[in-house]
XYZ file of C-alpha atoms in Angstrom:
537
model
C 137.814 88.500 75.762
C 134.494 89.042 74.588
C 133.255 91.740 72.101
C 131.457 94.362 74.322
C 128.521 96.471 72.708
C 127.863 100.088 73.399
C 124.447 101.789 73.075
C 124.318 105.503 73.597
C 121.436 107.370 74.878
C 120.915 110.941 73.919
C 118.295 113.638 74.835
C 116.783 116.189 72.743
C 114.105 118.933 72.801
C 113.613 119.018 76.556
C 115.093 117.458 79.930
C 113.423 115.322 82.378
C 112.047 113.217 79.296
C 113.034 109.974 81.073
C 116.198 108.765 79.515
C 117.377 107.011 82.516
C 113.924 105.126 82.534
C 114.162 104.175 78.908
C 117.949 103.239 79.349
C 117.003 101.069 82.414
C 114.091 99.390 80.347
C 116.438 98.535 77.605
C 118.708 97.177 79.785
C 116.064 94.989 81.567
C 114.970 93.810 78.580
C 118.414 92.494 77.468
C 119.056 91.280 81.052
C 115.783 89.500 80.487
C 117.114 87.766 76.897
C 119.981 86.671 78.748
C 122.637 89.437 78.036
C 124.919 90.790 80.861
C 124.146 94.542 80.763
C 125.032 97.515 82.725
C 124.323 101.223 82.530
C 126.509 104.315 83.179
C 125.381 107.862 83.160
C 127.737 110.904 82.088
C 126.548 114.141 83.668
C 127.660 117.485 82.137
C 127.877 119.609 85.486
C 131.364 120.841 86.907
C 130.632 119.555 90.024
C 133.051 116.456 90.450
C 129.935 114.340 91.966
C 126.401 115.258 93.175
C 127.316 114.942 97.061
C 127.809 118.629 97.364
C 124.672 119.639 95.418
C 121.207 120.749 97.199
C 118.671 118.320 96.658
C 116.348 121.096 95.348
C 118.836 121.698 92.453
C 119.611 117.949 91.138
C 117.364 115.674 93.311
C 118.867 112.961 95.641
C 122.525 111.810 95.787
C 122.549 107.906 95.228
C 125.295 106.088 97.072
C 127.042 102.975 95.546
C 128.556 100.137 97.798
C 132.471 101.253 97.060
C 131.132 105.244 98.621
C 130.380 106.877 95.206
C 127.897 109.847 95.465
C 126.568 109.585 92.541
C 123.210 110.823 90.091
C 119.682 109.575 91.036
C 119.635 107.633 87.742
C 121.953 105.194 88.930
C 118.960 104.502 91.571
C 116.496 103.082 88.453
C 119.468 101.313 87.214
C 119.999 99.340 90.100
C 116.008 99.277 90.873
C 115.406 97.873 87.384
C 118.535 95.556 87.043
C 119.035 94.465 90.533
C 122.705 94.585 90.136
C 124.948 96.781 91.890
C 126.646 99.922 90.356
C 130.104 101.787 90.976
C 131.918 104.520 91.074
C 132.702 103.841 87.241
C 129.018 104.126 86.451
C 128.961 108.064 87.079
C 131.156 110.639 85.353
C 130.754 114.095 85.783
C 132.521 116.896 83.501
C 134.334 118.080 86.545
C 135.523 114.599 87.115
C 136.856 114.129 83.883
C 138.587 117.680 83.820
C 139.780 117.202 87.499
C 141.937 114.131 86.231
C 143.113 115.663 82.990
C 144.224 118.645 84.935
C 145.868 116.097 87.595
C 147.175 114.344 84.388
C 148.486 117.795 83.057
C 150.512 118.619 86.392
C 152.525 115.423 86.615
C 153.648 116.017 83.290
C 152.102 113.094 81.656
C 151.009 115.014 78.132
C 154.882 115.442 77.723
C 154.775 119.035 77.394
C 151.667 119.273 74.951
C 149.163 121.827 74.854
C 146.023 120.565 76.703
C 143.041 120.901 74.808
C 139.297 119.520 74.962
C 139.965 117.534 71.741
C 141.959 115.208 72.243
C 142.528 115.210 75.819
C 139.338 115.919 77.359
C 137.579 113.785 74.450
C 140.221 111.103 75.134
C 139.257 110.752 78.898
C 135.861 110.662 78.334
C 136.285 108.071 75.674
C 138.474 106.180 78.295
C 135.626 106.221 80.613
C 133.139 104.946 78.364
C 134.936 101.822 77.696
C 136.023 101.299 81.469
C 133.252 99.000 82.015
C 133.202 97.384 78.730
C 136.859 96.625 79.059
C 136.382 94.639 82.289
C 135.123 91.567 80.366
C 131.835 91.686 82.328
C 129.357 92.878 80.251
C 128.109 92.039 77.066
C 126.548 95.375 76.532
C 127.302 98.804 78.027
C 124.299 101.345 77.866
C 125.533 105.054 78.266
C 123.487 107.771 79.091
C 124.144 111.244 78.269
C 123.254 113.823 80.461
C 121.561 117.103 79.220
C 120.153 117.596 75.721
C 121.581 117.977 72.432
C 122.691 121.155 71.103
C 123.702 122.283 75.115
C 127.483 123.663 75.178
C 127.873 121.977 78.305
C 127.467 118.744 76.720
C 129.595 118.919 73.257
C 132.553 116.991 74.562
C 130.256 114.067 75.370
C 128.527 114.330 72.286
C 132.168 114.252 70.266
C 133.305 111.693 72.186
C 130.554 109.634 71.225
C 131.147 110.185 67.690
C 134.762 109.599 67.505
C 133.712 105.934 69.553
C 131.113 105.421 67.048
C 134.183 105.395 64.492
C 136.637 103.624 66.436
C 134.268 100.605 67.622
C 132.898 100.565 63.979
C 129.905 99.267 62.548
C 127.237 96.906 64.454
C 129.273 97.863 67.600
C 127.779 100.965 69.241
C 124.583 102.434 68.284
C 122.777 105.857 69.459
C 119.216 105.824 70.579
C 117.774 109.497 70.683
C 115.178 110.710 73.099
C 112.885 113.419 71.868
C 109.469 114.881 72.170
C 106.481 114.664 70.159
C 104.408 117.124 71.648
C 100.514 117.390 71.581
C 99.021 121.147 70.651
C 95.340 121.151 72.156
C 94.552 124.232 69.889
C 95.523 122.249 66.882
C 94.298 118.726 68.372
C 97.326 117.102 66.758
C 101.137 115.678 67.533
C 103.497 117.780 66.418
C 106.880 116.206 64.851
C 109.001 119.376 63.970
C 110.640 119.480 67.605
C 111.904 116.102 66.752
C 113.142 116.800 63.624
C 115.211 119.830 64.728
C 116.599 117.661 67.455
C 117.686 114.739 65.189
C 119.204 118.001 63.076
C 121.213 119.134 65.688
C 122.770 115.653 66.666
C 123.601 115.143 62.742
C 125.264 118.828 62.916
C 127.590 117.024 65.501
C 128.449 114.186 63.309
C 126.302 111.649 64.713
C 122.924 110.026 62.998
C 120.464 108.452 65.544
C 120.133 104.629 65.112
C 116.727 104.796 67.058
C 114.564 107.280 68.127
C 112.188 106.831 71.203
C 109.416 109.429 71.351
C 107.796 110.559 74.026
C 104.400 111.227 73.880
C 101.242 111.690 75.592
C 99.107 110.168 72.633
C 99.444 107.449 70.452
C 101.655 108.094 67.016
C 99.694 106.946 64.180
C 101.215 104.808 61.198
C 101.446 108.494 59.128
C 103.197 110.069 62.245
C 105.866 107.405 62.404
C 106.170 107.270 58.690
C 106.824 111.138 58.421
C 109.293 110.992 61.603
C 111.436 108.143 59.926
C 111.633 109.970 56.758
C 112.589 113.393 58.137
C 114.678 111.760 60.644
C 116.706 109.283 58.491
C 115.722 106.175 60.594
C 114.015 102.898 59.570
C 110.046 102.794 60.415
C 110.660 100.382 63.071
C 113.326 102.390 64.693
C 110.786 104.866 65.774
C 109.640 103.773 69.054
C 106.638 105.151 70.932
C 107.182 106.070 74.628
C 103.683 107.005 75.918
C 103.144 108.017 79.235
C 102.658 105.152 81.874
C 100.729 104.787 84.876
C 104.336 103.398 86.588
C 107.585 103.609 85.555
C 107.830 100.078 86.201
C 104.944 99.354 82.901
C 107.893 101.077 80.729
C 109.907 97.669 80.168
C 106.666 96.393 78.936
C 106.039 98.921 77.223
C 109.219 99.099 75.410
C 108.991 94.966 74.682
C 105.605 95.798 72.781
C 107.560 98.297 70.891
C 110.225 96.081 69.881
C 113.020 98.210 70.907
C 115.111 95.553 72.511
C 114.556 93.510 68.998
C 115.670 97.037 66.902
C 118.522 97.389 69.327
C 119.791 93.617 69.165
C 119.369 93.508 65.084
C 121.750 96.915 65.086
C 124.441 95.245 67.103
C 124.690 92.102 65.363
C 123.326 89.867 68.042
C 121.071 87.316 68.335
C 117.869 87.953 70.140
C 118.149 84.458 71.866
C 114.829 83.659 74.124
C 111.843 85.290 74.943
C 112.408 87.869 77.529
C 111.707 86.029 80.878
C 109.568 88.990 82.722
C 107.529 86.495 84.856
C 108.878 87.796 88.397
C 108.759 91.290 87.015
C 105.007 91.165 85.848
C 103.940 89.501 89.064
C 105.649 92.336 90.991
C 103.432 94.631 88.849
C 100.038 92.728 89.279
C 100.514 93.234 92.845
C 101.233 96.685 92.858
C 98.239 97.331 90.644
C 95.939 94.935 92.494
C 96.517 96.180 96.075
C 94.149 94.107 98.821
C 94.353 97.649 101.053
C 95.241 100.921 101.273
C 97.680 102.566 104.049
C 98.511 106.058 104.317
C 102.653 106.671 105.311
C 103.485 110.161 106.348
C 107.127 111.138 104.698
C 108.352 113.829 106.874
C 111.092 115.853 105.431
C 112.958 118.894 104.732
C 113.033 118.743 101.086
C 109.265 117.450 99.998
C 108.481 119.689 97.399
C 110.866 117.927 94.838
C 109.810 114.587 94.938
C 113.205 113.698 93.293
C 114.863 114.582 96.462
C 113.737 111.190 98.085
C 113.188 109.275 94.694
C 114.819 106.078 96.468
C 112.564 106.231 99.345
C 109.405 106.857 97.558
C 110.397 103.947 95.175
C 111.389 101.691 98.070
C 108.064 102.389 99.823
C 106.416 101.305 96.297
C 108.622 97.960 96.328
C 107.494 97.472 100.197
C 103.888 98.036 99.172
C 103.491 95.774 96.631
C 105.492 92.831 98.300
C 102.530 93.286 100.868
C 99.806 93.748 98.171
C 98.920 96.990 99.781
C 98.869 100.416 97.955
C 101.167 103.031 99.935
C 99.458 106.583 99.701
C 102.626 108.662 100.504
C 101.623 111.906 102.316
C 104.657 114.364 102.245
C 104.797 116.652 104.971
C 107.373 119.992 105.517
C 109.305 119.382 108.978
C 109.484 123.238 108.840
C 105.827 123.510 109.532
C 105.237 121.000 112.293
C 105.465 122.134 115.998
C 104.086 120.783 119.350
C 100.701 122.628 118.833
C 99.798 121.262 115.096
C 101.893 117.945 115.075
C 98.386 116.173 116.241
C 96.830 117.557 113.460
C 99.119 116.865 110.903
C 99.862 113.083 111.752
C 96.275 111.867 113.072
C 95.800 110.251 109.663
C 98.447 108.366 109.267
C 99.318 104.588 109.492
C 103.009 104.748 109.863
C 105.706 107.878 109.656
C 108.955 107.636 108.204
C 111.454 110.770 109.112
C 113.684 111.286 106.232
C 117.342 111.948 106.195
C 118.981 115.343 105.404
C 121.903 117.739 106.152
C 121.502 120.851 108.139
C 119.657 122.657 111.053
C 116.643 124.091 109.033
C 113.423 121.868 110.268
C 114.699 119.520 112.547
C 112.880 120.510 115.817
C 109.622 119.556 113.539
C 111.203 116.039 112.781
C 111.820 115.769 116.970
C 108.197 116.762 117.329
C 107.492 114.115 114.980
C 109.001 111.619 116.611
C 107.792 112.424 120.123
C 104.305 112.075 118.693
C 104.855 108.678 116.989
C 106.506 107.480 119.963
C 103.880 108.466 122.439
C 100.934 107.211 120.458
C 102.519 103.844 119.283
C 102.441 104.778 115.396
C 105.029 102.638 113.540
C 108.049 104.571 112.739
C 111.053 104.404 110.385
C 113.806 107.007 111.196
C 116.710 106.989 108.453
C 120.224 108.687 108.890
C 119.132 112.299 110.218
C 115.727 110.865 110.932
C 117.329 108.168 113.349
C 119.556 110.843 114.868
C 116.468 112.808 115.703
C 115.083 109.878 117.646
C 117.771 109.666 119.742
C 117.706 113.511 120.705
C 114.085 113.056 121.271
C 114.229 110.311 123.818
C 117.093 111.967 125.499
C 115.268 115.223 125.745
C 111.852 113.692 126.793
C 112.835 110.466 128.383
C 116.084 110.814 129.684
C 115.748 114.343 130.914
C 118.558 116.010 129.126
C 116.416 118.941 127.737
C 119.171 120.440 125.833
C 120.521 117.343 124.147
C 120.982 117.937 120.203
C 123.583 116.956 117.474
C 126.971 118.904 117.473
C 125.959 119.717 113.648
C 123.134 122.294 115.328
C 124.944 122.897 118.425
C 128.328 122.685 118.979
C 128.518 123.446 122.235
C 125.673 121.460 123.559
C 125.483 120.211 126.820
C 124.508 116.606 125.965
C 126.092 115.821 122.380
C 124.089 112.452 121.749
C 124.798 112.954 118.482
C 128.343 114.084 117.603
C 131.106 114.269 114.589
C 133.789 111.737 115.219
C 137.288 112.496 116.284
C 139.222 110.813 113.053
C 136.787 113.494 110.786
C 137.667 116.685 112.345
C 140.775 117.694 110.456
C 139.324 116.626 106.726
C 138.737 120.179 105.130
C 137.107 118.930 102.202
C 133.047 118.615 102.396
C 133.162 115.614 100.347
C 135.689 113.922 102.392
C 133.934 114.092 105.454
C 131.554 111.367 105.252
C 130.795 107.755 106.119
C 129.993 106.624 102.773
C 129.254 103.270 100.841
C 128.838 99.960 102.560
C 129.433 99.104 106.158
C 128.800 95.875 107.702
C 126.107 95.771 110.732
C 125.671 93.214 113.461
C 122.417 92.586 114.507
C 121.279 91.508 118.151
C 119.541 88.601 118.092
C 116.018 88.874 119.529
C 115.799 92.364 118.463
C 112.989 93.845 116.089
C 115.931 94.221 113.807
C 117.324 91.030 113.698
C 113.415 89.639 113.130
C 112.738 91.965 110.111
C 116.197 90.680 108.358
C 116.036 87.478 109.463
C 120.216 87.092 109.797
C 122.785 88.532 112.121
C 125.080 90.412 109.995
C 124.164 92.648 107.225
C 125.739 95.435 105.042
C 124.048 98.687 104.252
C 124.924 101.891 102.394
C 125.711 105.211 104.374
C 126.099 108.894 103.915
C 126.479 110.971 106.803
C 128.995 112.934 108.703
C 127.523 112.680 112.612
C 127.078 109.158 114.774
C 125.875 108.307 117.551
C 127.955 109.368 120.748
C 128.391 106.015 122.661
C 129.283 107.978 125.822
C 125.449 107.947 126.306
C 124.695 104.404 124.971
C 124.342 102.887 128.879
C 121.880 105.772 129.503
C 119.576 105.109 126.665
C 119.604 101.240 127.106
C 118.891 101.235 130.728
C 115.779 103.635 129.631
C 114.434 101.424 126.907
C 116.250 102.444 123.753
C 118.322 99.907 122.945
C 121.207 99.752 119.967
C 120.181 96.908 118.078
C 122.624 96.871 115.302
C 126.404 98.225 115.859
C 129.378 98.221 113.062
C 131.655 95.404 114.604
C 134.953 96.865 113.612
C 134.289 100.498 114.962
C 131.769 99.903 117.603
C 129.646 102.709 115.977
C 125.684 102.559 116.490
C 123.610 101.525 113.489
C 120.301 100.836 114.496
C 118.122 101.869 117.702
C 114.908 100.505 118.760
C 112.253 101.021 121.075
C 111.437 97.578 122.764
C 108.060 98.945 124.275
C 106.680 99.951 121.032
C 105.278 97.970 117.954
C 107.306 99.270 115.714
C 109.967 101.859 116.516
C 113.279 101.798 114.555
C 116.004 104.280 113.584
C 118.858 103.532 111.334
C 122.101 105.449 110.688
C 122.432 104.036 106.987
C 120.056 104.378 103.794
C 118.215 101.243 103.282
C 116.560 102.761 100.807
C 119.369 102.561 98.431
C 119.124 98.524 98.375
C 115.709 98.116 97.440
C 114.885 96.686 94.488
C 112.065 95.650 92.272
C 113.404 91.756 92.625
C 114.521 92.139 96.565
C 112.201 95.200 98.167
C 113.953 96.095 101.299
C 113.244 94.204 104.573
C 112.650 97.167 106.446
C 110.365 98.706 104.056
C 108.242 95.536 103.628
C 107.921 95.381 107.802
C 107.247 99.120 108.037
C 104.327 98.929 105.567
C 103.263 95.706 107.309
C 103.273 97.714 110.792
C 101.180 100.268 109.255
C 98.521 97.776 107.877
C 98.943 96.231 111.395
C 97.944 99.718 112.891
C 95.339 100.870 110.859
C 93.558 97.544 111.264
C 94.173 97.875 115.167
């Protein structure tokens, strides 16, 4: 079995510096040189996974093919590498402790006192090497969540220290991402925060091999030299990460800085070929040189925090670039939409996407949105809850079922057109009641969905509790809202569409999770195309 090399990415000074983007960019460059690379994220919070977290707390919850609810950074990994991630790519402190406690309860520690060191750190080390030991990857990049010095991150940092020792020279390195702030009053960049951050890392027994410095201004030779000297790294290991127009510029910026070359040298690996970024740069060219602009409304409950819909926003970028169209996303809080103002709020939009979500807040605004776009022939895509709102709107305003609803909101509704499945009702843990991960979907030939995908059997990722109630299927189809996609094993409806509308599609799954730079998702490509057709018309 080949020797897998490891790269650990830590952060200092402040959160949100972009460890995930740097990790994904480096992995992209290594992949473009012919190496098989994957990325994993270790998060220091005690939730077992992000599945129960409010989007305002942690941004969106990304879902993998195998049904893992994970950190949104895994979305970046997939979008950059075009390689699916799995349960093994995201680990939280909660999952680590749960596993160790379960082992203790089973008596696997033979009466030993269970401690952070060695039992918790051993569990972390085992999980850090899980993907590497599979034999599938030349290089495994591990992003450590949080910042150095956080109490909650200490077990991870200690595990990295031990692994560096265990694996030996040239088999594992540490990239430390820090901030070099610009003080306007002084008119200069300051290196002291980075020096303190590196010092904190060294206090934990880890020496950074490479510094990646986030900055708003170019680092001078003098500053690079100063950082190298006082942070104990080689001058070519001080990498500038300057603010970019788009995250998709970052691999090229890191290539220009030589991040991949330095990493390979420290891992004692050959550079092989010059990175093949032809297709990547074709995407960037189309992204930066649009022929048209469209306004797409994103109607949701969490629009104040853009990370809540990160995958949707990026999928729209992909769909726009594929059409060489700039997508101007107009975020609209569904709480603020009602029958009196819906026309005013949506009048300048070329297409509307009604976003997923949970709970009752803001759903009446979504229903009013669907009614407007349906009656005014505005291209519409409803995702998960957005699809369910389209079903409820049609039931109320076309079928005449005025009190139709989802049992998520009204358990005693007279017309439960969206409902909880019987086999889920006895599950008490919130994390266990959802249909998660990849499920097959059979598309009806001749339908809009079939035309969009160009194939009859697809597989998409799910994250929801409530389903279309098939008791009402015949009523809907007689009235013109057809089920154009369904799961072949369960018969559950996956896609609905309105035949008499230019583009009116609702999907129970989350197509945004599978959109990548290399393969923009056909639903988003088609929505953007419908938007420009609508604008032209």
